[in-house]
GROMACS .gro file of C-alpha atoms in nm:
model
  466
    1MET     CA    1   2.857  -4.799  -3.035
    2ALA     CA    2   3.196  -5.044  -2.999
    3LEU     CA    3   3.411  -4.698  -2.922
    4LEU     CA    4   3.252  -4.600  -2.614
    5LYS     CA    5   3.209  -4.940  -2.490
    6LYS     CA    6   3.535  -5.012  -2.242
    7PRO     CA    7   3.540  -4.835  -1.920
    8LEU     CA    8   3.844  -4.798  -1.714
    9LEU     CA    9   3.701  -4.958  -1.405
   10ASN     CA   10   3.557  -5.245  -1.271
   11SER     CA   11   3.156  -5.240  -1.216
   12SER     CA   12   3.164  -5.172  -0.854
   13GLU     CA   13   3.488  -4.878  -0.872
   14HIS     CA   14   3.258  -4.727  -1.167
   15GLN     CA   15   2.960  -4.702  -0.935
   16ARG     CA   16   3.183  -4.541  -0.688
   17THR     CA   17   3.358  -4.327  -0.903
   18LEU     CA   18   2.984  -4.222  -1.066
   19GLN     CA   19   2.896  -4.081  -0.769
   20HIS     CA   20   3.175  -3.879  -0.715
   21PRO     CA   21   3.278  -3.670  -1.021
   22LEU     CA   22   3.639  -3.615  -0.845
   23LEU     CA   23   3.801  -3.937  -0.837
   24ARG     CA   24   3.688  -4.017  -1.176
   25PRO     CA   25   3.991  -4.148  -1.366
   26ARG     CA   26   3.920  -3.950  -1.755
   27THR     CA   27   3.836  -3.637  -1.502
   28HIS     CA   28   4.239  -3.727  -1.375
   29ILE     CA   29   4.338  -3.746  -1.760
   30LEU     CA   30   4.156  -3.424  -1.857
   31THR     CA   31   4.071  -3.213  -1.591
   32VAL     CA   32   4.385  -3.122  -1.398
   33PRO     CA   33   4.596  -3.151  -1.673
   34PHE     CA   34   4.390  -2.903  -1.862
   35PHE     CA   35   4.394  -2.668  -1.618
   36LEU     CA   36   4.737  -2.683  -1.513
   37LEU     CA   37   4.834  -2.585  -1.885
   38SER     CA   38   4.803  -2.207  -1.764
   39LEU     CA   39   5.099  -2.222  -1.590
   40PHE     CA   40   5.318  -2.210  -1.848
   41LEU     CA   41   5.109  -1.962  -2.076
   42LEU     CA   42   5.128  -1.633  -1.892
   43SER     CA   43   5.507  -1.655  -1.987
   44ALA     CA   44   5.403  -1.576  -2.331
   45SER     CA   45   5.334  -1.218  -2.476
   46TYR     CA   46   5.027  -1.258  -2.633
   47THR     CA   47   4.828  -0.936  -2.590
   48THR     CA   48   4.566  -0.952  -2.676
   49ASN     CA   49   4.193  -0.828  -2.517
   50SER     CA   50   3.959  -1.026  -2.669
   51THR     CA   51   3.839  -1.384  -2.571
   52THR     CA   52   3.797  -1.695  -2.816
   53ASP     CA   53   3.489  -1.907  -2.885
   54ASN     CA   54   3.665  -2.239  -2.840
   55ASN     CA   55   3.694  -2.546  -2.585
   56ALA     CA   56   3.924  -2.764  -2.485
   57THR     CA   57   3.831  -3.108  -2.369
   58THR     CA   58   3.983  -3.449  -2.458
   59VAL     CA   59   3.717  -3.682  -2.298
   60PRO     CA   60   3.717  -4.024  -2.479
   61SER     CA   61   3.399  -4.163  -2.340
   62PRO     CA   62   3.054  -3.961  -2.282
   63ARG     CA   63   3.020  -4.138  -1.923
   64PHE     CA   64   3.320  -3.880  -1.805
   65PRO     CA   65   3.153  -3.547  -1.957
   66PHE     CA   66   3.387  -3.247  -1.935
   67SER     CA   67   3.300  -2.951  -1.809
   68LEU     CA   68   3.522  -2.643  -1.838
   69SER     CA   69   3.374  -2.522  -1.561
   70ARG     CA   70   3.456  -2.766  -1.298
   71VAL     CA   71   3.846  -2.739  -1.445
   72LEU     CA   72   3.817  -2.376  -1.366
   73ALA     CA   73   3.633  -2.442  -1.002
   74HIS     CA   74   3.871  -2.681  -0.910
   75ALA     CA   75   4.217  -2.591  -1.017
   76PRO     CA   76   4.454  -2.320  -0.854
   77PHE     CA   77   4.639  -2.096  -1.091
   78THR     CA   78   5.003  -2.088  -1.069
   79SER     CA   79   5.283  -1.951  -1.308
   80HIS     CA   80   5.607  -1.850  -1.383
   81THR     CA   81   5.674  -1.530  -1.604
   82VAL     CA   82   5.937  -1.390  -1.840
   83SER     CA   83   6.043  -1.068  -1.858
   84GLU     CA   84   5.948  -0.779  -2.037
   85SER     CA   85   6.283  -0.733  -2.173
   86GLN     CA   86   6.287  -1.120  -2.274
   87SER     CA   87   5.936  -1.084  -2.446
   88ASN     CA   88   6.079  -0.795  -2.650
   89THR     CA   89   6.371  -0.990  -2.819
   90PHE     CA   90   6.226  -1.086  -3.104
   91SER     CA   91   6.165  -0.727  -3.257
   92SER     CA   92   6.094  -0.802  -3.625
   93VAL     CA   93   5.758  -0.891  -3.524
   94THR     CA   94   5.537  -0.650  -3.606
   95ALA     CA   95   5.279  -0.456  -3.387
   96ALA     CA   96   5.030  -0.582  -3.619
   97GLU     CA   97   5.112  -0.968  -3.556
   98ARG     CA   98   5.147  -0.924  -3.195
   99MET     CA   99   4.765  -0.845  -3.189
  100GLY     CA  100   4.666  -1.164  -3.356
  101GLY     CA  101   4.352  -1.053  -3.488
  102SER     CA  102   4.022  -1.075  -3.290
  103SER     CA  103   3.779  -1.311  -3.199
  104THR     CA  104   3.430  -1.338  -3.023
  105ASN     CA  105   3.305  -1.535  -2.750
  106LYS     CA  106   2.896  -1.623  -2.842
  107ASP     CA  107   2.971  -2.026  -2.791
  108SER     CA  108   3.141  -1.945  -2.469
  109GLN     CA  109   2.813  -2.097  -2.292
  110ASP     CA  110   2.810  -2.405  -2.516
  111LEU     CA  111   3.187  -2.460  -2.427
  112ASP     CA  112   3.216  -2.517  -2.097
  113SER     CA  113   3.050  -2.825  -2.167
  114CYS     CA  114   3.168  -2.928  -2.484
  115ASP     CA  115   3.364  -3.249  -2.564
  116ILE     CA  116   3.580  -3.167  -2.898
  117PHE     CA  117   3.706  -3.523  -2.973
  118ASP     CA  118   3.306  -3.612  -3.000
  119GLY     CA  119   3.118  -3.542  -3.328
  120SER     CA  120   3.108  -3.557  -3.729
  121TRP     CA  121   3.238  -3.465  -4.012
  122ILE     CA  122   3.071  -3.144  -4.219
  123GLN     CA  123   3.101  -3.133  -4.593
  124ASP     CA  124   3.150  -2.792  -4.619
  125ASP     CA  125   3.257  -2.649  -4.991
  126SER     CA  126   3.420  -2.347  -4.854
  127HIS     CA  127   3.583  -2.481  -4.579
  128GLU     CA  128   4.040  -2.413  -4.705
  129PRO     CA  129   4.309  -2.622  -4.546
  130ILE     CA  130   4.496  -2.433  -4.298
  131TYR     CA  131   4.797  -2.425  -4.618
  132GLN     CA  132   4.789  -2.492  -4.873
  133HIS     CA  133   4.900  -2.822  -5.098
  134GLY     CA  134   5.254  -2.785  -5.246
  135SER     CA  135   5.313  -2.395  -5.027
  136CYS     CA  136   5.503  -2.612  -4.748
  137SER     CA  137   5.876  -2.734  -4.883
  138PHE     CA  138   5.942  -2.922  -4.540
  139LEU     CA  139   5.674  -3.208  -4.645
  140ASP     CA  140   5.844  -3.547  -4.666
  141ASP     CA  141   5.725  -3.725  -4.977
  142ALA     CA  142   5.593  -4.012  -4.794
  143PHE     CA  143   5.259  -3.730  -4.694
  144ASN     CA  144   5.305  -3.544  -4.985
  145CYS     CA  145   4.982  -3.702  -5.142
  146PHE     CA  146   4.976  -3.382  -5.395
  147LYS     CA  147   5.342  -3.400  -5.555
  148ASN     CA  148   5.323  -3.768  -5.590
  149GLY     CA  149   4.988  -3.741  -5.819
  150ARG     CA  150   4.700  -3.709  -5.642
  151SER     CA  151   4.445  -3.424  -5.783
  152ASP     CA  152   4.162  -3.497  -5.622
  153PHE     CA  153   4.053  -3.249  -5.349
  154GLU     CA  154   3.697  -3.341  -5.209
  155PHE     CA  155   3.870  -3.502  -4.900
  156LEU     CA  156   3.985  -3.134  -4.824
  157LYS     CA  157   3.600  -2.986  -4.799
  158TYR     CA  158   3.518  -3.164  -4.485
  159ARG     CA  159   3.569  -3.009  -4.163
  160TRP     CA  160   3.549  -3.126  -3.782
  161LYS     CA  161   3.208  -3.042  -3.606
  162PRO     CA  162   3.183  -3.124  -3.200
  163HIS     CA  163   2.835  -3.215  -3.119
  164GLY     CA  164   2.741  -2.900  -2.947
  165CYS     CA  165   2.961  -2.602  -2.999
  166GLN     CA  166   3.188  -2.442  -3.243
  167ILE     CA  167   3.601  -2.470  -3.273
  168PRO     CA  168   3.806  -2.189  -3.362
  169ARG     CA  169   3.975  -2.130  -3.671
  170PHE     CA  170   4.297  -2.213  -3.679
  171ASP     CA  171   4.523  -1.948  -3.643
  172GLY     CA  172   4.893  -1.934  -3.703
  173LEU     CA  173   4.990  -1.642  -3.575
  174LYS     CA  174   4.795  -1.650  -3.247
  175LEU     CA  175   4.946  -2.026  -3.131
  176LEU     CA  176   5.293  -1.850  -3.248
  177HIS     CA  177   5.248  -1.563  -2.926
  178ILE     CA  178   5.093  -1.851  -2.705
  179LEU     CA  179   5.397  -2.066  -2.797
  180ARG     CA  180   5.655  -1.761  -2.780
  181GLY     CA  181   6.014  -1.884  -2.628
  182LYS     CA  182   5.880  -2.198  -2.594
  183ARG     CA  183   5.995  -2.535  -2.764
  184VAL     CA  184   5.734  -2.835  -2.865
  185VAL     CA  185   5.829  -3.188  -2.882
  186PHE     CA  186   5.644  -3.448  -3.061
  187VAL     CA  187   5.786  -3.811  -2.950
  188GLY     CA  188   5.634  -4.116  -3.086
  189ASP     CA  189   5.545  -4.272  -3.431
  190SER     CA  190   5.545  -4.207  -3.792
  191LEU     CA  191   5.197  -4.092  -3.685
  192ASN     CA  192   5.325  -3.812  -3.469
  193ARG     CA  193   5.526  -3.724  -3.751
  194ASN     CA  194   5.261  -3.717  -3.962
  195MET     CA  195   5.109  -3.472  -3.757
  196TRP     CA  196   5.438  -3.266  -3.666
  197GLN     CA  197   5.490  -3.199  -4.016
  198SER     CA  198   5.115  -3.083  -4.006
  199LEU     CA  199   5.216  -2.829  -3.739
  200VAL     CA  200   5.504  -2.676  -3.882
  201CYS     CA  201   5.315  -2.653  -4.207
  202ALA     CA  202   5.052  -2.463  -4.058
  203LEU     CA  203   5.289  -2.229  -3.874
  204ARG     CA  204   5.484  -2.162  -4.176
  205ALA     CA  205   5.193  -2.059  -4.379
  206SER     CA  206   5.102  -1.759  -4.068
  207LEU     CA  207   5.441  -1.601  -4.164
  208LYS     CA  208   5.487  -1.298  -4.415
  209ASP     CA  209   5.863  -1.384  -4.447
  210LYS     CA  210   5.886  -1.773  -4.478
  211SER     CA  211   6.293  -1.731  -4.467
  212ARG     CA  212   6.208  -1.671  -4.044
  213ILE     CA  213   6.162  -2.028  -3.997
  214TYR     CA  214   6.496  -2.255  -4.082
  215GLU     CA  215   6.542  -2.635  -4.031
  216VAL     CA  216   6.748  -2.755  -3.722
  217SER     CA  217   6.942  -3.062  -3.944
  218GLY     CA  218   6.920  -3.189  -4.243
  219ARG     CA  219   6.699  -3.491  -4.393
  220ARG     CA  220   6.940  -3.723  -4.414
  221GLU     CA  221   7.102  -3.686  -4.101
  222PHE     CA  222   6.746  -3.688  -3.938
  223ARG     CA  223   6.667  -3.978  -4.084
  224ILE     CA  224   6.984  -4.148  -3.996
  225GLN     CA  225   6.913  -3.995  -3.602
  226GLY     CA  226   6.565  -3.977  -3.563
  227PHE     CA  227   6.540  -3.628  -3.436
  228PHE     CA  228   6.448  -3.345  -3.649
  229SER     CA  229   6.362  -2.970  -3.541
  230PHE     CA  230   6.221  -2.628  -3.692
  231LYS     CA  231   6.269  -2.262  -3.537
  232PHE     CA  232   6.076  -1.954  -3.597
  233LYS     CA  233   6.307  -1.666  -3.505
  234ASP     CA  234   6.119  -1.435  -3.451
  235TYR     CA  235   5.919  -1.637  -3.203
  236GLY     CA  236   6.198  -1.801  -2.999
  237CYS     CA  237   6.003  -2.154  -3.025
  238SER     CA  238   6.085  -2.448  -3.189
  239ILE     CA  239   5.845  -2.788  -3.299
  240ASP     CA  240   6.074  -3.060  -3.329
  241PHE     CA  241   5.999  -3.456  -3.352
  242VAL     CA  242   6.196  -3.741  -3.179
  243LYS     CA  243   6.124  -4.099  -3.362
  244SER     CA  244   6.076  -4.327  -3.071
  245PRO     CA  245   5.767  -4.517  -3.199
  246PHE     CA  246   5.783  -4.784  -2.872
  247LEU     CA  247   5.896  -4.520  -2.624
  248VAL     CA  248   6.097  -4.760  -2.479
  249GLN     CA  249   6.434  -4.899  -2.624
  250GLU     CA  250   6.491  -5.157  -2.856
  251TRP     CA  251   6.821  -5.262  -2.889
  252LYS     CA  252   7.025  -5.548  -2.998
  253VAL     CA  253   7.136  -5.852  -2.764
  254LEU     CA  254   7.479  -6.018  -2.871
  255ARG     CA  255   7.510  -6.378  -2.913
  256ASN     CA  256   7.760  -6.636  -2.961
  257GLU     CA  257   8.022  -6.553  -3.154
  258GLY     CA  258   7.931  -6.653  -3.548
  259VAL     CA  259   7.566  -6.573  -3.455
  260PRO     CA  260   7.403  -6.266  -3.585
  261PRO     CA  261   7.294  -6.037  -3.307
  262ARG     CA  262   6.876  -6.013  -3.208
  263ASP     CA  263   6.690  -5.812  -3.148
  264THR     CA  264   6.462  -5.722  -2.819
  265LEU     CA  265   6.255  -5.441  -2.690
  266ARG     CA  266   6.334  -5.322  -2.340
  267LEU     CA  267   6.006  -5.332  -2.242
  268ASP     CA  268   6.185  -5.168  -1.879
  269MET     CA  269   6.364  -4.922  -2.023
  270ILE     CA  270   6.236  -4.565  -2.125
  271GLN     CA  271   6.443  -4.470  -2.527
  272ALA     CA  272   6.765  -4.349  -2.470
  273SER     CA  273   6.646  -3.994  -2.643
  274LYS     CA  274   6.489  -3.844  -2.365
  275SER     CA  275   6.724  -3.637  -2.270
  276GLN     CA  276   6.654  -3.423  -2.598
  277TYR     CA  277   6.321  -3.349  -2.466
  278TYR     CA  278   6.218  -3.409  -2.110
  279ASN     CA  279   6.226  -3.061  -2.028
  280ALA     CA  280   6.040  -2.909  -2.300
  281ASP     CA  281   5.763  -2.702  -2.259
  282ILE     CA  282   5.482  -2.871  -2.411
  283ILE     CA  283   5.560  -3.298  -2.478
  284ILE     CA  284   5.346  -3.493  -2.710
  285PHE     CA  285   5.350  -3.823  -2.682
  286ASN     CA  286   5.180  -4.141  -2.896
  287THR     CA  287   5.263  -4.535  -2.929
  288GLY     CA  288   5.074  -4.759  -3.085
  289HIS     CA  289   5.101  -4.862  -3.466
  290TRP     CA  290   5.427  -5.053  -3.387
  291TRP     CA  291   5.237  -5.271  -3.193
  292ASN     CA  292   5.064  -5.415  -3.426
  293HIS     CA  293   5.345  -5.523  -3.646
  294ASP     CA  294   5.357  -5.920  -3.680
  295LYS     CA  295   5.716  -5.967  -3.438
  296THR     CA  296   5.548  -5.760  -3.192
  297LYS     CA  297   5.257  -5.925  -3.166
  298ASN     CA  298   5.389  -6.306  -3.181
  299GLY     CA  299   5.577  -6.175  -2.931
  300LYS     CA  300   5.858  -6.441  -2.946
  301ASN     CA  301   6.227  -6.402  -2.798
  302TYR     CA  302   6.151  -6.031  -2.830
  303PHE     CA  303   6.061  -5.830  -2.514
  304GLN     CA  304   6.288  -5.792  -2.244
  305GLU     CA  305   6.353  -5.709  -1.884
  306GLY     CA  306   6.671  -5.691  -1.697
  307ASP     CA  307   6.878  -5.986  -1.859
  308HIS     CA  308   6.531  -6.205  -1.899
  309VAL     CA  309   6.400  -6.212  -2.277
  310TYR     CA  310   6.080  -6.383  -2.242
  311GLU     CA  311   5.988  -6.710  -2.539
  312ARG     CA  312   5.661  -6.560  -2.564
  313LEU     CA  313   5.482  -6.278  -2.463
  314GLU     CA  314   5.140  -6.175  -2.508
  315VAL     CA  315   5.149  -5.806  -2.654
  316SER     CA  316   4.935  -5.653  -2.450
  317GLU     CA  317   5.117  -5.717  -2.146
  318ALA     CA  318   5.412  -5.584  -2.293
  319LEU     CA  319   5.246  -5.308  -2.387
  320LYS     CA  320   5.101  -5.283  -2.070
  321LYS     CA  321   5.458  -5.321  -1.895
  322ALA     CA  322   5.606  -5.028  -2.138
  323LEU     CA  323   5.365  -4.815  -2.118
  324LYS     CA  324   5.432  -4.814  -1.695
  325THR     CA  325   5.817  -4.755  -1.769
  326TRP     CA  326   5.697  -4.457  -1.958
  327ALA     CA  327   5.446  -4.338  -1.714
  328LYS     CA  328   5.754  -4.415  -1.471
  329TRP     CA  329   5.982  -4.209  -1.622
  330VAL     CA  330   5.741  -3.908  -1.664
  331ASP     CA  331   5.638  -3.879  -1.329
  332SER     CA  332   6.010  -3.919  -1.168
  333THR     CA  333   6.168  -3.658  -1.452
  334VAL     CA  334   5.905  -3.457  -1.617
  335ASP     CA  335   5.861  -3.106  -1.414
  336SER     CA  336   5.500  -3.068  -1.483
  337THR     CA  337   5.508  -2.709  -1.340
  338ARG     CA  338   5.672  -2.649  -1.637
  339THR     CA  339   5.596  -2.890  -1.859
  340ARG     CA  340   5.252  -3.008  -2.012
  341VAL     CA  341   5.263  -3.379  -2.119
  342PHE     CA  342   4.970  -3.475  -2.380
  343PHE     CA  343   4.952  -3.832  -2.564
  344THR     CA  344   4.755  -3.865  -2.878
  345GLY     CA  345   4.517  -4.125  -2.942
  346PHE     CA  346   4.535  -4.437  -3.210
  347SER     CA  347   4.542  -4.292  -3.529
  348ALA     CA  348   4.278  -4.563  -3.746
  349SER     CA  349   4.370  -4.759  -4.055
  350HIS     CA  350   4.188  -4.861  -4.376
  351TYR     CA  351   4.307  -5.145  -4.545
  352ARG     CA  352   4.067  -5.352  -4.726
  353GLY     CA  353   4.163  -5.729  -4.852
  354GLY     CA  354   4.468  -5.725  -4.636
  355GLN     CA  355   4.702  -5.527  -4.473
  356TRP     CA  356   5.005  -5.324  -4.532
  357ASN     CA  357   5.202  -5.594  -4.627
  358SER     CA  358   4.949  -5.847  -4.760
  359GLY     CA  359   4.805  -5.644  -5.079
  360GLY     CA  360   4.544  -5.394  -4.838
  361LYS     CA  361   4.437  -5.138  -5.025
  362CYS     CA  362   4.220  -4.814  -4.967
  363ASP     CA  363   4.290  -4.664  -5.297
  364GLY     CA  364   3.978  -4.469  -5.496
  365GLU     CA  365   3.814  -4.319  -5.163
  366ARG     CA  366   3.667  -4.050  -5.239
  367ARG     CA  367   3.410  -3.967  -4.920
  368PRO     CA  368   3.431  -4.027  -4.515
  369ILE     CA  369   3.218  -4.294  -4.368
  370THR     CA  370   2.915  -4.139  -4.298
  371ASN     CA  371   2.731  -4.446  -4.075
  372GLU     CA  372   2.865  -4.495  -3.738
  373SER     CA  373   2.806  -4.836  -3.714
  374TYR     CA  374   3.091  -4.934  -4.009
  375LEU     CA  375   3.379  -4.793  -3.750
  376ALA     CA  376   3.616  -5.028  -3.666
  377ALA     CA  377   3.631  -5.206  -3.277
  378TYR     CA  378   3.811  -4.925  -3.038
  379PRO     CA  379   4.183  -5.021  -3.062
  380TRP     CA  380   4.310  -5.263  -2.768
  381THR     CA  381   4.621  -5.038  -2.772
  382MET     CA  382   4.394  -4.728  -2.592
  383GLY     CA  383   4.243  -4.928  -2.373
  384ILE     CA  384   4.614  -4.992  -2.240
  385VAL     CA  385   4.665  -4.644  -2.263
  386GLU     CA  386   4.399  -4.506  -2.073
  387ASP     CA  387   4.421  -4.743  -1.790
  388VAL     CA  388   4.827  -4.622  -1.729
  389ILE     CA  389   4.770  -4.244  -1.762
  390ALA     CA  390   4.450  -4.264  -1.551
  391GLU     CA  391   4.705  -4.386  -1.229
  392MET     CA  392   4.996  -4.104  -1.339
  393LYS     CA  393   5.021  -3.861  -1.094
  394THR     CA  394   5.114  -3.634  -1.366
  395PRO     CA  395   4.842  -3.446  -1.548
  396VAL     CA  396   4.818  -3.603  -1.921
  397LEU     CA  397   4.564  -3.466  -2.166
  398TYR     CA  398   4.475  -3.724  -2.390
  399LEU     CA  399   4.409  -3.633  -2.742
  400ASN     CA  400   4.165  -3.870  -2.860
  401ILE     CA  401   4.142  -3.855  -3.238
  402THR     CA  402   4.086  -4.276  -3.245
  403LYS     CA  403   3.694  -4.214  -3.370
  404MET     CA  404   3.711  -3.865  -3.586
  405THR     CA  405   3.967  -4.071  -3.768
  406ASP     CA  406   3.799  -4.382  -3.809
  407TYR     CA  407   3.546  -4.171  -4.038
  408ARG     CA  408   3.811  -4.056  -4.274
  409LYS     CA  409   3.896  -4.386  -4.506
  410ASP     CA  410   3.950  -4.116  -4.782
  411GLY     CA  411   4.241  -3.930  -4.662
  412HIS     CA  412   4.507  -4.215  -4.665
  413PRO     CA  413   4.793  -4.160  -4.900
  414SER     CA  414   4.703  -4.472  -5.058
  415ILE     CA  415   4.835  -4.522  -5.422
  416TYR     CA  416   4.982  -4.168  -5.400
  417ARG     CA  417   5.279  -4.190  -5.164
  418GLU     CA  418   5.640  -4.152  -5.230
  419PRO     CA  419   5.846  -4.345  -5.483
  420GLY     CA  420   5.991  -4.672  -5.446
  421PHE     CA  421   5.800  -4.929  -5.192
  422TYR     CA  422   5.726  -5.217  -5.359
  423GLU     CA  423   5.682  -5.569  -5.233
  424ASN     CA  424   5.948  -5.787  -5.271
  425LYS     CA  425   5.730  -6.020  -5.527
  426GLY     CA  426   5.592  -5.874  -5.780
  427HIS     CA  427   5.731  -5.488  -5.738
  428LYS     CA  428   5.377  -5.452  -5.660
  429MET     CA  429   5.352  -5.103  -5.483
  430VAL     CA  430   5.219  -5.116  -5.129
  431GLN     CA  431   4.972  -4.891  -5.037
  432ASP     CA  432   4.977  -4.644  -4.752
  433CYS     CA  433   4.640  -4.684  -4.553
  434SER     CA  434   4.751  -4.581  -4.228
  435HIS     CA  435   4.961  -4.182  -4.265
  436TRP     CA  436   4.797  -3.930  -4.400
  437CYS     CA  437   4.819  -3.690  -4.697
  438LEU     CA  438   4.918  -3.340  -4.612
  439PRO     CA  439   4.724  -3.109  -4.610
  440GLY     CA  440   4.454  -3.323  -4.491
  441ILE     CA  441   4.362  -3.519  -4.119
  442PRO     CA  442   4.598  -3.389  -3.940
  443ASP     CA  443   4.573  -3.059  -3.933
  444SER     CA  444   4.232  -3.103  -3.776
  445TRP     CA  445   4.413  -3.253  -3.465
  446ASN     CA  446   4.620  -2.914  -3.493
  447GLU     CA  447   4.344  -2.736  -3.460
  448LEU     CA  448   4.177  -2.946  -3.155
  449LEU     CA  449   4.545  -2.883  -2.985
  450TYR     CA  450   4.553  -2.511  -3.082
  451SER     CA  451   4.185  -2.489  -2.930
  452ILE     CA  452   4.298  -2.609  -2.625
  453LEU     CA  453   4.631  -2.380  -2.562
  454LEU     CA  454   4.411  -2.087  -2.663
  455THR     CA  455   4.114  -2.156  -2.449
  456ALA     CA  456   4.356  -2.229  -2.164
  457HIS     CA  457   4.590  -1.914  -2.217
  458THR     CA  458   4.239  -1.713  -2.269
  459ASN     CA  459   4.056  -1.834  -1.973
  460PHE     CA  460   4.408  -1.760  -1.714
  461MET     CA  461   4.421  -1.439  -1.907
  462ALA     CA  462   4.111  -1.358  -1.766
  463SER     CA  463   4.093  -1.520  -1.443
  464ALA     CA  464   4.428  -1.299  -1.395
  465ASN     CA  465   4.239  -0.998  -1.484
  466TYR     CA  466   4.442  -0.956  -1.788
   0.00000   0.00000   0.00000
């Protein structure tokens, strides 16, 4: 299977790591950071005594199977707490909301060894999205397919089912309790913005009083500055987005008088917006799609380190350099005792007959891919991401959504995108087969994120005898 072919190590190193599971690089990606989520979860004022049937695994390949029991056995628990006076600040939350409902533990044994990113899409006519189409006023028109004329709802009747376990139904109130007093920041490209808006709308749907969430800045300001934030008043938490498609800094190089400046990508410099989020409680990074654009792939007089602009540099080498710059910044700047770091994998595109700028299409798709042999090869970008993450000292939780998105050729905006996107010649609409309709596929990514946070919270509370 193409998705699972790429190892992180050469053959001799691979055999050695198989003999010593604690040295496996993907175990470093998964085991330590998953357990360290518990460092900040104790400060939540979520007080339910129930346990939860969910799992928190992010293994990109079954060669390195994730074991929740191994996580619990090898990682220490520490915490920082919030005082009782702080936890009671937001008094308008009702007692019923604080309890957040009940849950069961019937599948807990299966969850110990379950990879929630390895599964299939199950058609379920009773399945309802975690927020209804047309219900969230915060959606960008680019993702609001129903506003733009899409009338079929079949693609919303599929739910993600990991092999061997059940993930919990998304519960916005429970997640808000876990995130009480916290700041969550998505940093990356417009696919991360897709996920960010999905989470904001899902959490908003759980509130009885929708006026208790507000925008920190307006949409026009957001598009100019590349920063946007929503605050949930009763929980003292915010869900933010910072535009940083490469994670490193793109800037303009001044040339001789009368010659226009030239764009370059500083592979050795993290994007300047880092000061807006370095101390958040949860940071969810991504990059990938912009590395496939023509200017980036050509690599001619575009990539820069220091004062040197490369006349030609392979895009794969440039991405590796950029990600190492990002990793060095995370390792030296982000305090992993208080900040949890996630990295979202590559979200699949489904253009047929061309790419986004050459007539590619995906309209008319009504069902997911069901035959795994039709899935695309594993993206080259993610192999580099995994190699870099494996070498970091900061625990990073890898949200490997690549395979689950590759099935869903039916979930893109295609022709149901915001008006005004046309080719220069012929005024033909450019179809969007990269992003996703909302409600839609990114809601499932957030269900998996919720599973991870809820599982870490539940197991920590149980181990601490709360």
